[in-house]
Coordinates of C-alpha atoms in Angstrom, one line a residue:
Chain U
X1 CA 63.0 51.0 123.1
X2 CA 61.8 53.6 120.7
X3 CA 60.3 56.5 123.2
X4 CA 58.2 58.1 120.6
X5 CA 57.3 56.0 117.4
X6 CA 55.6 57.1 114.1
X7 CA 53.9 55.1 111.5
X8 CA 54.1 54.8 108.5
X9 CA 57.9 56.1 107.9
X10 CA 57.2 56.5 104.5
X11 CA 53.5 57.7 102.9
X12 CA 53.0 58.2 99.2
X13 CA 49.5 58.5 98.2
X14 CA 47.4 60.5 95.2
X15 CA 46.2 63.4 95.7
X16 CA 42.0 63.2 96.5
X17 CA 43.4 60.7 99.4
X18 CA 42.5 59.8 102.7
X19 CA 45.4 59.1 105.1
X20 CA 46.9 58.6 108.5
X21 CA 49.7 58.8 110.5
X22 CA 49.8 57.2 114.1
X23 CA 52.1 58.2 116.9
X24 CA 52.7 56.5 120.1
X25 CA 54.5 57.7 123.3
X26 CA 55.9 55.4 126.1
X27 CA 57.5 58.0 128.1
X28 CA 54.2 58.6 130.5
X29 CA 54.0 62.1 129.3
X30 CA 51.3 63.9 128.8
X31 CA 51.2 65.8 126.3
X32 CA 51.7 65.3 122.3
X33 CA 51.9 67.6 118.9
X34 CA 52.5 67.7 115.6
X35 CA 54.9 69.6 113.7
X36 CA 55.5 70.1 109.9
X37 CA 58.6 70.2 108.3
X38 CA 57.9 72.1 104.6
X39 CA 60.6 71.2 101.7
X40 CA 62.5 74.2 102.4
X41 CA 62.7 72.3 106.1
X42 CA 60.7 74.7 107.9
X43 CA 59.7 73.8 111.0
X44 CA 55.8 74.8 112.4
X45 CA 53.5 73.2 114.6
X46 CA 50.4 71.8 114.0
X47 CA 48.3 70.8 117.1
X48 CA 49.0 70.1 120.5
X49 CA 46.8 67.9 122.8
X50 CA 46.8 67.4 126.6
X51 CA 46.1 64.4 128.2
X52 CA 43.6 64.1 125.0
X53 CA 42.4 67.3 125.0
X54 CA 43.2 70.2 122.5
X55 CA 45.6 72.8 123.6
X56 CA 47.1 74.5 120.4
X57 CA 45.6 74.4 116.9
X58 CA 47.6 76.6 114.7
X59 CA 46.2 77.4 111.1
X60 CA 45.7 74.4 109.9
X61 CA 43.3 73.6 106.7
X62 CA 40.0 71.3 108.4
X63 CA 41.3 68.7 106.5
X64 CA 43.5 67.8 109.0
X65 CA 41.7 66.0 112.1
X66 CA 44.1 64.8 115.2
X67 CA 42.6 62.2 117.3
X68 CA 44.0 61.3 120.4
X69 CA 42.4 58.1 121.7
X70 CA 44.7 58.3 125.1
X71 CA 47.1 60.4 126.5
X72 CA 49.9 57.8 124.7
X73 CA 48.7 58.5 121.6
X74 CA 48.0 60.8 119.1
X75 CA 46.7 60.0 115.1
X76 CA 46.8 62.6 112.1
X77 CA 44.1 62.0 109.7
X78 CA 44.1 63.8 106.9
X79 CA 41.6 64.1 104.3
X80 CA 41.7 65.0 100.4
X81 CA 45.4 65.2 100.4
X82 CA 46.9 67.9 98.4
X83 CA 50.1 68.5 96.4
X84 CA 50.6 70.9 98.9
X85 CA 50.6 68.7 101.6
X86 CA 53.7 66.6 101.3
X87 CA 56.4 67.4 103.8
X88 CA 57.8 65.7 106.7
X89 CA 55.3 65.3 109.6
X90 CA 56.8 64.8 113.1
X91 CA 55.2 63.4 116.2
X92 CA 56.5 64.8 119.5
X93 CA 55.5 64.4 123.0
X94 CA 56.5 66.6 126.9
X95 CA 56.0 65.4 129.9
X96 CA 53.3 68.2 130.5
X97 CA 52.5 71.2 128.4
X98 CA 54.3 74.2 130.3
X99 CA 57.3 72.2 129.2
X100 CA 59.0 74.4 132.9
X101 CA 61.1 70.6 133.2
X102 CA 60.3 68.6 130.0
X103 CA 62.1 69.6 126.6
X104 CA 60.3 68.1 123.7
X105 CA 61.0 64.4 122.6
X106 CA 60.8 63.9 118.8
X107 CA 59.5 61.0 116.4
X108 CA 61.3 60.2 113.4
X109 CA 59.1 61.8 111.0
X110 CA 57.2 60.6 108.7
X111 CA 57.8 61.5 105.0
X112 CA 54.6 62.2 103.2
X113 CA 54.5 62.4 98.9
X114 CA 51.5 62.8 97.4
X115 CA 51.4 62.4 93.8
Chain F
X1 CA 54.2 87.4 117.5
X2 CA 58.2 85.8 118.2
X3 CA 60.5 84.7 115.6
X4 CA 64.1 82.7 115.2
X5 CA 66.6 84.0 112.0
X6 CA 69.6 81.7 111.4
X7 CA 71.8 83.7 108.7
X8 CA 73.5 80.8 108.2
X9 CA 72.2 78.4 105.3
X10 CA 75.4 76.5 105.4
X11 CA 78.4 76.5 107.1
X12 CA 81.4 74.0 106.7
X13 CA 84.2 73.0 108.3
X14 CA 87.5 71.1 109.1
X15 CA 87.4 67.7 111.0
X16 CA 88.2 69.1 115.1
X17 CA 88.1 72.7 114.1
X18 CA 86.0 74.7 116.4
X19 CA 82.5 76.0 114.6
X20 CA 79.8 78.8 115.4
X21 CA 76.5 78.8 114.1
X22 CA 74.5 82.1 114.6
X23 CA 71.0 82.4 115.4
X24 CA 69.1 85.8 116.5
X25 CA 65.6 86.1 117.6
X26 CA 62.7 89.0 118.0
X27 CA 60.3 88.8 121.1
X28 CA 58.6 91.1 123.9
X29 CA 59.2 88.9 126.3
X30 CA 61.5 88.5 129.2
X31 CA 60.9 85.1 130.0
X32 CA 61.7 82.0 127.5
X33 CA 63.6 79.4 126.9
X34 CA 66.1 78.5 123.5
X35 CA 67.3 75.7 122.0
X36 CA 69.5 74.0 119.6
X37 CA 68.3 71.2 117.9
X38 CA 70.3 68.7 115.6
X39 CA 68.6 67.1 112.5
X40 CA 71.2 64.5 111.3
X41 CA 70.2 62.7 107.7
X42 CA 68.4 60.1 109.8
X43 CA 65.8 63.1 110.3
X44 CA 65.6 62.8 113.8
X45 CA 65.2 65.6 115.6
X46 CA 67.6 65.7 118.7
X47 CA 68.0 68.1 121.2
X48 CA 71.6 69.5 121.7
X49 CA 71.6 72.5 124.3
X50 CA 68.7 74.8 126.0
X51 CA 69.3 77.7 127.6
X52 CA 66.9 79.1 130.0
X53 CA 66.5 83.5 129.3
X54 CA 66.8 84.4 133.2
X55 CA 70.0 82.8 133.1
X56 CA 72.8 84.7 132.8
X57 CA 75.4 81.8 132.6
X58 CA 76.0 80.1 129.2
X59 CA 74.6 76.6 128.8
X60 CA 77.5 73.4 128.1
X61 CA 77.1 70.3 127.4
X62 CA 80.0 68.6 126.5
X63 CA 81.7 69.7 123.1
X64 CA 78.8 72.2 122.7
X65 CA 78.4 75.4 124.1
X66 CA 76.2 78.6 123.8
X67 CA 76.7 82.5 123.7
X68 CA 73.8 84.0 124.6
X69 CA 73.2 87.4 124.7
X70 CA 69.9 88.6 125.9
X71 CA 70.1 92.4 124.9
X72 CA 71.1 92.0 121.7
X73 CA 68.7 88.5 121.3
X74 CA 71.3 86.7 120.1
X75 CA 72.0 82.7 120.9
X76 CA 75.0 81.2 119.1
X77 CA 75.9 77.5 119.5
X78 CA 79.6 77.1 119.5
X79 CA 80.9 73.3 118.3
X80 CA 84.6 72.4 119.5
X81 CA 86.5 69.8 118.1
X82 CA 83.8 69.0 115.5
X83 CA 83.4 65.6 114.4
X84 CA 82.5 63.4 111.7
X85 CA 79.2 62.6 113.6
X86 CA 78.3 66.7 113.7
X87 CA 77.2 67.2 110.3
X88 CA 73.5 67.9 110.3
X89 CA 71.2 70.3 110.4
X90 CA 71.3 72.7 113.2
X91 CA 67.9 74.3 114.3
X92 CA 67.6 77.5 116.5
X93 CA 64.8 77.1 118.4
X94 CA 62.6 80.0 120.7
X95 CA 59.9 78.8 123.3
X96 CA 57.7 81.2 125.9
X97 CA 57.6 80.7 129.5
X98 CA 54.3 81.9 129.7
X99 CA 51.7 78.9 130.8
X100 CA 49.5 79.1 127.7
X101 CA 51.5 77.3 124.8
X102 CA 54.5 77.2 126.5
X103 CA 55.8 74.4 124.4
X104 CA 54.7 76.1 121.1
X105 CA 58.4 76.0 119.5
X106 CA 59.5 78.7 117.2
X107 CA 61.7 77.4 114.8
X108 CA 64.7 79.1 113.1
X109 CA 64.9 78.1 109.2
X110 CA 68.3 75.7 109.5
X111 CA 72.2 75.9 109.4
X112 CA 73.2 72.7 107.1
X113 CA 76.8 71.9 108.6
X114 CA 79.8 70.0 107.0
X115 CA 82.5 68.3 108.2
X116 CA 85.3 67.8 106.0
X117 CA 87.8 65.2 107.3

């Protein structure tokens, strides 16, 4: 049983775009991000949420919008995609956000190419 | 604001030779916590070793091991025996202790390892 899953693996879209990436959890844990891995493989996080509520927002362009419908989940939408937007986007989840007993637990990424 | 330095863009070597990877790191703080995660090809990102700061013993688990040395803010994974199965990349990872985005990882840039058999 995958413990966090990502969807699509794979996203290649033009740029001008709408898109989004869905990430499920079925650990229990409560709380989910999203990291960015550049093409250089730089790691950086996005956003973290809580039990659906917003807990880190890094500099991120508004163009990117999380949505987290329940605490198991947590969607990436992003609009007008940009050149400068493909990278690999991981999902992750903790049990809870001081992290004191819960290392992070990592999707597989999704790879996303916009043309 | 905190930040992870691996020196190392690629290191390489024999099939069941032992291997260090070096990773330093700049913070304030006196309580965190630092990982070692392994990206293999699959991308996956797997967790290998975390060390807590206020620890003074080194962190094992298994065939991997850690020399961490607070003062100087160094963290070094050590990789005996190395195997097929080890070639990856290897991220150094920094996280606060603090309450407020405690799990706001700081990521080193990557040590691309080889094993040649």
């Amino acid at each position: 049983d995958t413990a966090v899953s990502q969807t699509p693996k794979y996203l290649v879209t033009q740029m001008g775009n709408d898109k989004s990436i869905k990430c499920e959890q079925n650990l229990g844990h409560d709380t989910m991000y999203w990291y960015k891995q550049d093409s250089k493989k730089f790691l950086k996080i996005m956003f973290s949420y809580n039990n659906k509520e917003l807990i880190i927002n890094e500099t991120v362009p508004n163009r990117f919008s999380p949505k987290s419908p329940d605490k198991a989940h947590l969607n990436l939408h992003i609009n007008s995609l940009e050149l400068g937007d493909s990278a690999v986007y991981f999902c992750a989840s903790s049990q809870d956000f001081t992290g004191r007993n819960s290392p992070l637990h990592f999707g597989n990424g999704t790879r996303l190419t916009v043309t | 604001a905190q930040t992870v330095t691996q020196s190392q863009p690629e290191m390489s070597v024999q099939e069941a030779e032992t291997v260090t990877l070096s990773c330093t790191y700049d913070t304030s703080e006196s309580d965190y916590y630092l990982f070692w995660y392994k990206q293999p090809p699959s991308r996956q990102m797997i967790l290998v070793i975390r060390q807590e700061a206020y620890k003074q013993q080194n962190a094992t688990e298994n065939r991997f091991s850690v020399n961490f040395q607070k003062a100087a803010k160094s963290f070094s994974l050590k990789i005996s025996d190395s195997q097929l199965g080890d070639a990856a990349m290897y991220f150094c990872a920094y996280r606060t202790r603090r309450f407020q985005g405690a799990q706001k990882l700081v990521f080193g840039q990557g040590t691309r390892l080889t094993i040649n058999p």
